[in-house]
Amino acid sequence: MGRYVIRRLLQAIPVLLGATLLIFAIVFALPGDPIRALAGEKPPSPQVVEVLREQYHLNDPLLLQYWYYISGVLFRGDFGTTFQNVPVGDLMKATFPTTLQLALTALMIQAVIGVGLGLWAALRRGKAEDTMILASTLILISVPTLVSGFVLQLLLGVKLGLFPIAGTSEGWYSFLLPGFVLAGGSIAYLTRLTRTSLVETLRSDYIRTAVAKGMNRRRVVGRHGLRNALIPLVTFLGADLGNLMGGAVITERIFNINGVGSLLIRGVYERQQPIVVGVVTALVLVYILANLVVDLMYAVLDPRIRYE
Amino acid sequence: MAKTKNDLLPSEGGFGNEPLLAVDNLHVEFHTRAGVVKAVNGVSYSLSAGETLAVLGESGSGKSVTAQAIMGILDMPPAVIPKGEVRFRGTDLLRLSEDARTQVRGQRIAMIFQDALSSLNPVFTVGWQISEMFRVHRGMSKRDAMKKAVELMERVRIPAAKQRVNDYPHQFSGGMRQRIMIAMAIALDPEVLIADEPTTALDVTVQAQIMELLADLQRESNMGLILITHDLGVVADVADKIAVMYGGRIVENAPVHDIYKAPAHPYTKGLLESIPRVDLKGQELYAIKGLPPNLLDMPSGCAFNPRCPYRQDNCVTDVPPLHEISGVRSSACHYWREVLDGS
């Protein structure tokens, strides 16, 4: 197991290097001049522009620029600075925990609601509850975050005053509503996935065996069915953590949460390569780690899977 | 004398006591989108303690569905049991509440299935799965139940049982997995064991071992054994009597030696002739012509008539009743005398 983990982590190195190069090149290829974008309405003098371009190596070829960047990261732990001279490392340190907290809250919410509703629907298959749950997941999938975010903010935050309207000043509690909004589509998807998985599992031969052994329904479903049905869900939950972190932009905007999404948007608008590359690389790392955890979870849940 | 199948329980005359298990005029239907599938149409058979009944038939003959109806493990719906009784020691199981039936299942009537790998839960150790019987039904502690599991694994002759009790099903070979299924089924000394094609998925040599094991276990505990199979060769040594099923009905009922000596139904005859024989090596193997009946669209009259070499006009119009041949023997063929004489 330990060797397997180490091998997987070593494999992550070329992936991360490749990802950084790719993102670096994409930002490089974007039209527009970052220095002019920085200056805004009033154009700076050509001399100033030239000095700044030299300072940020903007006149050098792509690969050389990339080398300056990646050697800084690798040898000095320096993720570069913004044009405002703020270290990108500090920005990421300030925003990542916030977004991670938001994403984890969303993940918890979708695991509880999605799996719960899915199990309920599967056990009441073909009955009224099942149809209702399936219909409501359809609605949940169809409503974009932009709508559900503002509506819930207005309804539960402003009108009813149940949740904080914006910001993160109230700790975990202030993440609940944004977390739910962020989890929205995933809740619906997970509900359907859980339902299908359990229905499928309950049709298998070993469930018939459990019934033939004289186990009551509670035990048949809860002990013999559930663990098998959960295996495919772990993949979804793991992969979704990355999606939630990267997709938190809109939610963060609506609820005025200072997270990775806002930072990334700013980086793209201002063509600040170090911000974009730093943030995206960190997100890639989250994906890789989440997938590794998923694979390890598999081995825990399914004894047929072993890593050596 | 033409008796109908309904007032006839073939084995009772031969054993003269209340049977352990009696299936009486059982009907099972599946209500599907394509229509009503009549999988079992008035099947009756009985089983005494210590007796082995082989239920023979091809896929779709209703042999497994009958067994699942006895166990109460049919998915209802789509399955419906419109008529019939399953009497276990005189009690009709079909009238019991679900709770009461759960008490019978596994403890008094147990069942093993064809594919042992898919029938065992992949995420629990075999020891866990066997000992579950003792923990749930006998309230034993984990440790004691595990000890019993090891004993059972030894009883079904799994080598190094103690070391292997914490292994998972996928770590065992096909024959060993079926032994684990058997260990689980006999855990609580059931009075009836139903084995649904227990050796079909196994190598021939392993088949023989499993059959031998089942026969030995039955002798030790005097349980009634229902052996469901499509393989006449498997049942010859172990069965006391045979019920041959076709198209959801029993077409022939007989003690095992009678049936091998002289079948009384054209279908049974066809089955016997299609067994490969050493003395006929090199000759083309006999096969019953045609295909099994479509349960959604059964032939009129006798279900076997489109494939039957003895067919006469009335076979297409009249459903043959189960004719009594002797106290222990019956055949659902209008021309059973001709079949019997011809073989």
XYZ file of C-alpha atoms in Angstrom:
651
model
C 0.000 0.000 0.000
C 2.732 2.500 1.012
C 4.740 1.786 -2.129
C 1.618 2.182 -4.212
C 0.955 5.622 -2.723
C 4.540 6.714 -3.326
C 4.381 5.513 -6.930
C 1.162 7.400 -7.505
C 2.632 10.581 -6.021
C 5.730 10.279 -8.225
C 3.465 9.862 -11.225
C 1.801 13.137 -10.271
C 5.034 15.107 -10.874
C 5.028 14.970 -14.709
C 1.280 15.605 -14.673
C 1.772 18.754 -12.611
C 4.694 19.960 -14.770
C 2.706 19.336 -17.938
C -0.316 21.129 -16.533
C 1.705 24.188 -15.550
C 3.340 24.400 -18.978
C 0.010 24.040 -20.740
C -1.686 26.708 -18.668
C 1.308 28.972 -18.952
C 1.167 28.676 -22.742
C -2.571 29.314 -22.862
C -2.289 32.509 -20.856
C 0.708 33.498 -23.001
C -1.403 33.056 -26.132
C -4.259 35.217 -24.843
C -4.695 38.423 -26.860
C -4.018 41.772 -25.207
C -1.132 43.289 -23.280
C -1.133 42.766 -19.513
C 0.746 45.980 -18.848
C -1.818 48.051 -20.696
C -4.613 46.171 -18.990
C -2.968 46.996 -15.681
C -2.721 50.718 -16.445
C -6.391 51.040 -17.261
C -7.858 54.081 -18.989
C -4.768 56.279 -18.902
C -2.053 54.862 -21.214
C 1.381 54.885 -19.563
C 4.429 56.225 -21.381
C 6.239 53.757 -23.693
C 9.289 53.899 -21.464
C 7.363 52.766 -18.421
C 5.754 49.985 -20.423
C 9.143 48.833 -21.641
C 10.656 48.807 -18.143
C 7.730 46.818 -16.777
C 7.882 44.366 -19.695
C 11.573 43.775 -18.968
C 10.925 43.414 -15.256
C 8.321 40.713 -15.797
C 10.275 39.016 -18.631
C 7.380 39.649 -20.991
C 9.681 40.109 -23.974
C 11.327 36.721 -23.594
C 10.190 33.623 -25.497
C 7.556 31.339 -23.963
C 9.862 28.555 -22.787
C 12.297 30.958 -21.162
C 9.439 32.692 -19.350
C 8.213 29.321 -18.245
C 11.675 28.424 -16.970
C 11.882 31.623 -14.903
C 8.530 30.768 -13.399
C 8.971 27.064 -12.729
C 12.524 27.400 -11.383
C 11.214 29.984 -8.941
C 8.515 27.581 -7.788
C 10.771 24.541 -7.576
C 13.937 26.032 -6.094
C 12.661 28.911 -4.020
C 9.042 28.026 -3.361
C 8.262 31.347 -5.001
C 5.028 31.385 -7.006
C 5.898 34.779 -8.484
C 4.304 38.103 -7.719
C 1.383 39.957 -9.177
C 1.907 43.181 -11.073
C 0.946 44.883 -7.836
C 3.965 43.162 -6.228
C 1.905 40.880 -4.000
C 3.351 37.354 -3.742
C 0.976 34.876 -5.419
C 1.839 32.347 -2.741
C 0.318 34.645 -0.116
C -2.821 35.124 -2.194
C -3.278 31.400 -2.560
C -2.634 30.824 1.115
C -5.374 33.329 1.886
C -7.956 31.955 -0.520
C -7.453 28.181 -0.720
C -8.599 27.275 2.793
C -11.776 29.290 2.234
C -12.664 27.526 -0.987
C -11.649 24.166 0.424
C -13.991 24.744 3.340
C -16.770 25.721 0.955
C -16.169 22.695 -1.266
C -15.998 20.288 1.669
C -19.233 21.707 3.054
C -20.846 21.194 -0.348
C -19.431 17.665 -0.479
C -20.851 16.813 2.940
C -24.227 18.290 2.023
C -24.441 16.338 -1.207
C -23.259 13.119 0.434
C -25.929 13.364 3.123
C -28.826 14.619 0.995
C -27.908 12.920 -2.279
C -27.156 9.489 -0.849
C -30.076 9.742 1.569
C -32.620 10.657 -1.089
C -31.164 8.091 -3.489
C -31.482 5.267 -0.973
C -34.992 6.315 -0.106
C -36.003 6.421 -3.773
C -34.423 3.012 -4.422
C -36.287 1.399 -1.524
C -39.574 2.952 -2.673
C -38.916 2.208 -6.331
C -41.956 2.819 -8.538
C -43.914 4.376 -5.677
C -44.966 8.007 -5.221
C -41.883 8.981 -3.165
C -39.604 7.638 -5.884
C -41.333 9.621 -8.628
C -41.305 12.758 -6.503
C -37.620 12.467 -5.722
C -36.763 11.845 -9.366
C -38.838 14.824 -10.481
C -37.251 17.128 -7.920
C -33.740 16.051 -8.946
C -34.660 17.017 -12.489
C -35.580 20.501 -11.275
C -32.414 20.692 -9.203
C -30.269 19.777 -12.210
C -32.051 22.296 -14.447
C -31.762 25.368 -12.214
C -28.361 27.043 -12.680
C -26.337 28.115 -9.654
C -26.800 31.710 -10.708
C -30.560 31.442 -10.147
C -30.655 29.129 -7.156
C -27.927 31.177 -5.450
C -29.717 34.511 -5.679
C -33.160 33.058 -4.928
C -32.001 31.179 -1.822
C -29.931 34.151 -0.688
C -32.969 36.396 -0.972
C -35.415 33.900 0.525
C -33.459 32.263 3.348
C -30.931 35.040 3.939
C -32.690 38.353 3.445
C -36.388 37.563 3.992
C -36.279 34.832 6.609
C -32.893 35.718 8.068
C -32.025 32.071 8.670
C -28.558 32.217 7.146
C -25.896 34.901 6.818
C -26.352 36.716 3.518
C -22.717 37.034 2.572
C -19.152 36.677 3.759
C -17.586 34.112 6.036
C -17.663 35.864 9.379
C -19.855 33.259 11.086
C -17.551 30.295 10.529
C -19.009 26.981 9.370
C -22.533 28.294 9.569
C -21.912 30.931 6.913
C -20.771 28.182 4.532
C -24.001 26.165 4.772
C -26.153 28.112 2.326
C -23.408 28.698 -0.260
C -22.405 25.062 0.191
C -25.918 23.934 -0.609
C -26.079 26.179 -3.673
C -22.717 24.908 -4.865
C -23.758 21.283 -4.297
C -27.089 21.735 -6.130
C -26.549 19.887 -9.393
C -24.314 17.316 -7.732
C -27.007 16.503 -5.165
C -29.373 15.676 -7.986
C -26.806 13.648 -9.852
C -25.724 11.767 -6.748
C -29.338 11.013 -5.849
C -29.881 9.356 -9.197
C -26.548 7.563 -9.073
C -27.284 6.203 -5.589
C -30.752 5.079 -6.598
C -29.491 3.247 -9.687
C -26.604 1.694 -7.797
C -28.756 0.345 -4.970
C -31.500 -0.894 -7.314
C -28.834 -2.699 -9.327
C -27.207 -4.152 -6.221
C -30.500 -5.391 -4.815
C -30.970 -7.385 -8.001
C -27.735 -9.311 -7.585
C -27.445 -12.963 -6.693
C -25.839 -12.410 -3.307
C -28.843 -10.380 -2.211
C -31.032 -13.338 -3.160
C -28.691 -15.494 -1.072
C -29.050 -13.155 1.898
C -32.840 -13.397 1.625
C -32.606 -17.181 1.334
C -30.500 -17.188 4.512
C -33.517 -15.803 6.322
C -32.142 -12.308 6.874
C -34.790 -9.644 7.320
C -35.123 -6.834 4.824
C -33.382 -4.318 7.022
C -30.294 -6.497 7.228
C -30.435 -7.499 3.575
C -30.420 -3.875 2.437
C -28.366 -2.330 5.219
C -25.590 -4.909 5.560
C -25.517 -6.887 2.329
C -26.634 -4.244 -0.159
C -25.381 -0.908 1.078
C -21.647 -1.482 1.083
C -21.706 -2.843 -2.460
C -23.932 -0.016 -3.635
C -21.618 2.627 -2.154
C -18.552 1.639 -4.185
C -19.470 3.503 -7.415
C -20.511 6.581 -5.420
C -17.021 7.051 -4.018
C -15.665 7.713 -7.516
C -18.196 10.419 -8.106
C -17.669 12.098 -4.743
C -13.886 12.104 -5.174
C -13.911 13.515 -8.679
C -16.531 16.044 -7.660
C -14.340 17.633 -4.982
C -12.150 19.057 -7.759
C -15.182 20.225 -9.700
C -16.632 21.912 -6.643
C -13.403 23.797 -5.930
C -12.937 24.901 -9.518
C -16.619 25.613 -10.030
C -17.106 27.707 -6.932
C -16.576 30.962 -8.842
C -20.235 31.920 -9.227
C -21.194 30.852 -5.734
C -18.253 32.774 -4.287
C -19.324 35.861 -6.194
C -22.971 35.651 -5.076
C -22.114 35.169 -1.435
C -19.095 37.456 -1.537
C -16.691 34.774 -0.408
C -13.046 35.599 -1.009
C -11.934 32.299 -2.492
C -9.955 30.703 -5.273
C -12.638 31.370 -7.860
C -12.472 35.113 -7.450
C -8.681 35.004 -7.502
C -8.644 32.932 -10.683
C -11.107 35.253 -12.459
C -8.969 38.213 -11.536
C -5.867 36.471 -12.825
C -7.472 35.770 -16.173
C -8.882 39.298 -16.582
C -5.588 40.955 -15.766
C -3.550 38.357 -17.679
C -1.518 37.643 -14.568
C 0.160 34.412 -15.511
C 1.522 33.575 -12.038
C -1.963 33.758 -10.503
C -3.625 31.625 -13.161
C -0.883 29.024 -13.292
C -0.540 28.855 -9.514
C -4.243 28.464 -8.851
C -4.885 25.973 -11.640
C -1.875 23.874 -10.678
C -3.097 23.754 -7.114
C -6.499 22.652 -8.395
C -4.855 19.936 -10.490
C -3.085 18.806 -7.335
C -6.436 18.628 -5.547
C -7.796 16.457 -8.376
C -4.822 14.136 -8.226
C -4.991 13.760 -4.463
C -8.755 13.271 -4.511
C -8.382 10.534 -7.121
C -5.697 8.850 -5.079
C -7.965 8.900 -2.039
C -10.770 7.439 -4.178
C -8.550 4.593 -5.319
C -7.476 3.876 -1.768
C -11.108 3.970 -0.631
C -11.892 1.347 -3.264
C -9.451 -1.036 -1.669
C -11.087 -0.423 1.699
C -14.624 -0.990 0.395
C -13.962 -3.787 -2.090
C -11.625 -6.581 -1.007
C -11.245 -7.720 -4.622
C -9.117 -4.623 -5.222
C -5.618 -4.766 -3.772
C -2.608 -2.552 -4.352
C 0.872 -3.654 -3.652
C -57.794 -44.878 -15.462
C -57.202 -41.223 -16.167
C -56.781 -39.246 -12.996
C -56.146 -35.520 -13.196
C -52.966 -34.151 -11.767
C -54.781 -32.259 -9.034
C -55.842 -35.179 -6.873
C -52.592 -37.027 -7.160
C -49.537 -36.779 -4.993
C -47.369 -39.456 -6.543
C -44.980 -40.251 -3.775
C -47.421 -40.548 -0.892
C -48.445 -44.065 -1.794
C -44.839 -45.124 -1.831
C -43.904 -43.776 1.577
C -47.172 -43.860 3.424
C -46.614 -40.917 5.762
C -47.236 -37.198 5.752
C -44.523 -35.774 3.497
C -42.033 -33.263 4.874
C -42.704 -30.894 2.014
C -45.557 -30.977 -0.461
C -46.048 -28.683 -3.403
C -49.649 -28.905 -4.484
C -51.040 -27.595 -7.764
C -48.707 -24.606 -7.706
C -49.155 -21.881 -10.309
C -46.710 -19.006 -10.791
C -47.182 -16.205 -13.297
C -44.986 -13.263 -14.196
C -46.827 -10.128 -15.176
C -44.564 -8.413 -17.676
C -45.071 -5.697 -20.261
C -45.069 -8.310 -23.007
C -47.895 -10.190 -21.315
C -48.500 -12.802 -18.638
C -45.827 -15.487 -18.554
C -47.169 -18.679 -17.031
C -43.950 -20.117 -15.680
C -45.462 -22.813 -13.454
C -48.804 -24.404 -14.299
C -50.069 -26.726 -11.612
C -46.930 -28.424 -10.339
C -47.248 -30.957 -7.540
C -44.474 -32.890 -5.882
C -43.575 -34.074 -2.444
C -40.509 -34.839 -0.420
C -39.918 -36.932 2.684
C -37.120 -36.689 5.199
C -33.958 -38.334 3.935
C -35.292 -38.458 0.422
C -33.724 -36.933 -2.692
C -36.013 -35.596 -5.356
C -34.404 -34.588 -8.621
C -36.334 -32.004 -10.606
C -35.231 -32.233 -14.189
C -35.902 -29.874 -17.033
C -34.375 -27.424 -19.471
C -34.178 -23.630 -19.074
C -37.643 -22.117 -18.763
C -39.299 -25.348 -17.664
C -40.258 -23.737 -14.367
C -38.050 -25.887 -12.150
C -36.163 -22.995 -10.575
C -39.263 -20.827 -10.268
C -41.012 -23.621 -8.358
C -38.038 -23.807 -5.987
C -37.988 -20.039 -5.509
C -41.711 -20.131 -4.739
C -41.022 -22.740 -2.049
C -38.314 -20.516 -0.574
C -40.414 -17.400 -0.972
C -37.637 -15.532 -2.749
C -39.523 -14.650 -5.925
C -39.775 -10.943 -6.661
C -43.471 -10.260 -6.194
C -44.409 -8.373 -8.332
C -43.727 -9.210 -11.152
C -44.323 -12.764 -9.913
C -47.825 -13.731 -8.789
C -48.932 -17.026 -7.252
C -52.621 -17.276 -8.184
C -53.147 -20.855 -7.019
C -51.526 -23.636 -5.128
C -50.053 -24.636 -1.790
C -46.586 -25.272 -0.468
C -47.076 -27.369 2.664
C -44.134 -27.723 4.984
C -44.962 -30.194 7.754
C -48.613 -29.568 7.010
C -48.436 -25.745 7.095
C -49.071 -23.817 3.894
C -46.057 -21.538 3.626
C -47.790 -19.318 1.087
C -50.291 -18.217 3.736
C -47.688 -17.300 6.332
C -46.782 -13.717 7.112
C -43.453 -12.435 5.780
C -42.013 -12.517 9.302
C -43.013 -16.128 9.800
C -41.576 -17.087 6.441
C -38.290 -15.399 7.276
C -38.094 -17.756 10.241
C -38.442 -20.767 7.919
C -35.991 -19.538 5.300
C -32.417 -20.538 5.922
C -33.231 -22.200 9.236
C -35.636 -24.958 8.178
C -35.551 -24.795 4.383
C -32.256 -23.720 2.868
C -31.130 -23.228 -0.687
C -27.946 -23.154 -2.725
C -27.597 -21.645 -6.161
C -25.909 -22.309 -9.460
C -23.262 -19.614 -9.570
C -21.514 -19.626 -6.219
C -19.279 -16.659 -7.027
C -22.092 -14.235 -7.728
C -24.187 -15.788 -4.959
C -21.617 -14.923 -2.313
C -21.256 -11.342 -1.188
C -17.918 -10.074 -2.574
C -17.227 -7.622 0.243
C -17.475 -9.955 3.239
C -15.197 -12.820 4.236
C -16.583 -16.330 3.860
C -16.312 -16.753 7.616
C -18.428 -13.653 8.143
C -21.028 -14.929 5.725
C -21.255 -18.391 7.261
C -21.149 -17.177 10.848
C -23.892 -14.664 10.101
C -26.346 -17.556 10.322
C -25.346 -18.194 13.938
C -25.095 -14.553 14.917
C -28.462 -13.537 13.499
C -30.535 -16.669 14.021
C -28.909 -18.095 17.148
C -27.702 -14.899 18.790
C -24.149 -16.218 19.141
C -21.166 -13.988 19.824
C -18.869 -13.172 16.923
C -16.170 -15.457 18.282
C -18.364 -18.490 18.848
C -20.063 -18.007 15.485
C -16.661 -17.858 13.795
C -15.683 -21.135 15.479
C -18.866 -22.702 14.131
C -18.013 -21.346 10.691
C -14.641 -23.092 10.791
C -16.324 -26.335 11.895
C -18.752 -26.085 8.997
C -15.972 -25.387 6.512
C -14.243 -28.524 7.785
C -17.495 -30.438 7.493
C -17.813 -29.526 3.809
C -14.146 -30.565 3.442
C -12.496 -27.245 2.724
C -8.768 -27.754 3.328
C -7.059 -25.483 5.864
C -10.406 -24.121 6.976
C -8.929 -22.287 9.948
C -6.511 -20.348 7.781
C -9.033 -19.626 5.082
C -11.969 -18.493 7.179
C -10.983 -14.845 6.784
C -10.533 -15.046 3.023
C -12.948 -13.488 0.574
C -15.053 -15.469 -1.939
C -12.937 -14.421 -4.932
C -9.902 -16.064 -3.350
C -11.499 -19.520 -3.625
C -11.898 -21.856 -6.589
C -15.321 -22.621 -8.071
C -15.734 -25.932 -6.244
C -14.616 -24.444 -2.929
C -17.057 -21.565 -3.313
C -19.917 -23.990 -3.820
C -18.768 -25.807 -0.672
C -18.989 -22.508 1.178
C -22.532 -22.025 -0.117
C -23.341 -25.527 1.117
C -21.752 -24.826 4.510
C -23.904 -21.718 4.831
C -27.044 -23.613 3.805
C -26.573 -26.522 6.230
C -25.410 -24.274 9.078
C -28.617 -24.508 11.074
C -29.458 -28.124 10.158
C -32.336 -27.393 7.802
C -34.922 -30.097 7.209
C -35.058 -29.377 3.490
C -32.185 -28.352 1.237
C -32.921 -27.108 -2.256
C -29.946 -27.207 -4.600
C -30.618 -25.247 -7.783
C -28.160 -26.523 -10.408
C -25.379 -26.709 -7.825
C -22.805 -28.198 -10.176
C -23.659 -26.630 -13.530
C -20.882 -24.031 -13.373
C -18.235 -26.536 -12.276
C -15.705 -28.915 -13.877
C -16.851 -32.503 -14.265
C -14.510 -33.882 -11.611
C -15.543 -31.177 -9.171
C -19.202 -31.856 -10.009
C -18.829 -35.416 -8.784
C -17.199 -34.264 -5.535
C -19.958 -31.786 -4.812
C -22.674 -34.369 -5.513
C -20.921 -36.816 -3.241
C -20.681 -34.185 -0.522
C -24.377 -33.379 -0.793
C -25.256 -37.066 -0.605
C -23.045 -37.586 2.453
C -24.439 -34.551 4.265
C -27.942 -35.728 3.537
C -27.233 -39.163 4.970
C -25.724 -37.647 8.118
C -28.620 -35.309 8.838
C -31.564 -37.086 7.169
C -32.696 -33.915 5.458
C -34.877 -33.878 2.377
C -32.969 -32.784 -0.731
C -34.460 -31.229 -3.841
C -31.901 -31.335 -6.603
C -32.737 -29.137 -9.555
C -30.787 -29.897 -12.692
C -30.931 -30.223 -16.444
C -28.329 -32.963 -16.401
C -29.675 -36.505 -16.179
C -26.169 -37.823 -15.654
C -25.774 -35.890 -12.403
C -28.849 -37.316 -10.695
C -28.523 -41.027 -11.492
C -26.432 -41.894 -8.428
C -27.979 -39.686 -5.792
C -31.691 -39.237 -6.537
C -34.454 -41.450 -5.160
C -37.081 -40.122 -7.503
C -37.307 -37.787 -10.434
C -39.846 -35.206 -11.503
C -39.380 -34.144 -15.122
C -40.687 -30.676 -15.947
C -41.548 -29.197 -19.313
C -43.261 -25.894 -20.090
C -44.165 -25.257 -16.466
C -45.704 -28.679 -15.834
C -44.537 -31.992 -14.508
C -44.558 -34.420 -17.421
C -43.202 -37.455 -15.641
C -42.844 -38.555 -12.059
C -40.993 -41.734 -11.217
C -38.487 -43.534 -8.993
C -35.045 -43.078 -10.453
C -34.378 -46.675 -11.534
C -37.747 -46.899 -13.329
C -37.083 -43.813 -15.372
C -33.654 -44.935 -16.515
C -34.971 -48.395 -17.363
C -38.037 -47.239 -19.271
C -39.227 -43.650 -19.576
C -42.968 -43.107 -19.878
C -42.918 -39.689 -21.538
C -41.459 -38.837 -24.963
C -39.602 -35.843 -23.490
C -37.903 -37.971 -20.825
C -37.054 -40.490 -23.492
C -35.494 -37.749 -25.603
C -33.453 -36.522 -22.641
C -32.138 -40.016 -21.928
C -31.224 -40.601 -25.547
C -29.310 -37.348 -25.716
C -26.854 -38.436 -22.998
C -23.494 -39.223 -24.645
C -22.682 -42.927 -24.294
C -19.329 -44.646 -24.529
C -20.734 -47.612 -26.488
C -22.134 -45.280 -29.151
C -18.894 -43.352 -29.601
C -18.494 -41.906 -33.084
C -22.193 -41.884 -33.831
C -24.073 -38.654 -34.055
C -25.556 -37.669 -30.693
C -29.339 -37.645 -30.515
C -30.945 -34.253 -29.965
C -34.594 -33.463 -29.327
C -35.669 -31.537 -32.413
C -37.164 -28.068 -32.144
C -36.904 -25.465 -29.403
C -38.288 -25.160 -25.866
C -41.748 -23.577 -25.821
C -42.221 -19.833 -25.648
C -43.901 -19.283 -22.277
C -45.716 -16.224 -23.615
C -47.225 -18.274 -26.427
C -47.573 -21.891 -25.349
C -48.585 -24.514 -27.924
C -52.175 -25.687 -27.571
C -52.777 -29.101 -26.098
C -49.627 -30.812 -24.871
C -46.786 -28.278 -24.657
C -44.364 -30.863 -26.064
C -46.445 -31.704 -29.143
C -44.470 -29.648 -31.732
C -41.328 -31.634 -30.855
C -42.883 -35.023 -30.151
C -42.287 -38.115 -32.315
C -45.443 -39.764 -30.838
C -47.776 -36.918 -31.719
C -51.372 -37.695 -32.724
C -54.213 -35.298 -33.496
C -55.552 -35.093 -29.943
C -52.133 -33.977 -28.649
C -52.698 -30.604 -30.336
C -56.136 -30.130 -28.799
C -56.177 -31.853 -25.392
C -53.847 -31.125 -22.506
C -52.823 -34.553 -21.234
C -53.567 -35.147 -17.536
C -50.992 -36.798 -15.294
C -51.840 -40.471 -15.859
C -51.095 -42.767 -12.971
C -48.972 -45.675 -14.126
C -48.305 -47.222 -10.756
C -48.489 -46.025 -7.155
C -45.213 -44.151 -7.528
C -45.213 -43.338 -11.194
C -47.136 -41.023 -13.487
C -46.809 -39.523 -16.945
C -48.516 -36.595 -18.636
C -48.715 -38.210 -22.062
C -51.800 -39.519 -23.857
C -49.654 -42.312 -25.294
C -47.526 -43.214 -22.283
C -48.187 -46.929 -22.905
C -46.673 -46.715 -26.381
C -43.704 -44.749 -25.059
C -43.173 -47.224 -22.232
C -43.400 -50.223 -24.559
C -41.204 -48.648 -27.201
C -38.258 -48.109 -24.913
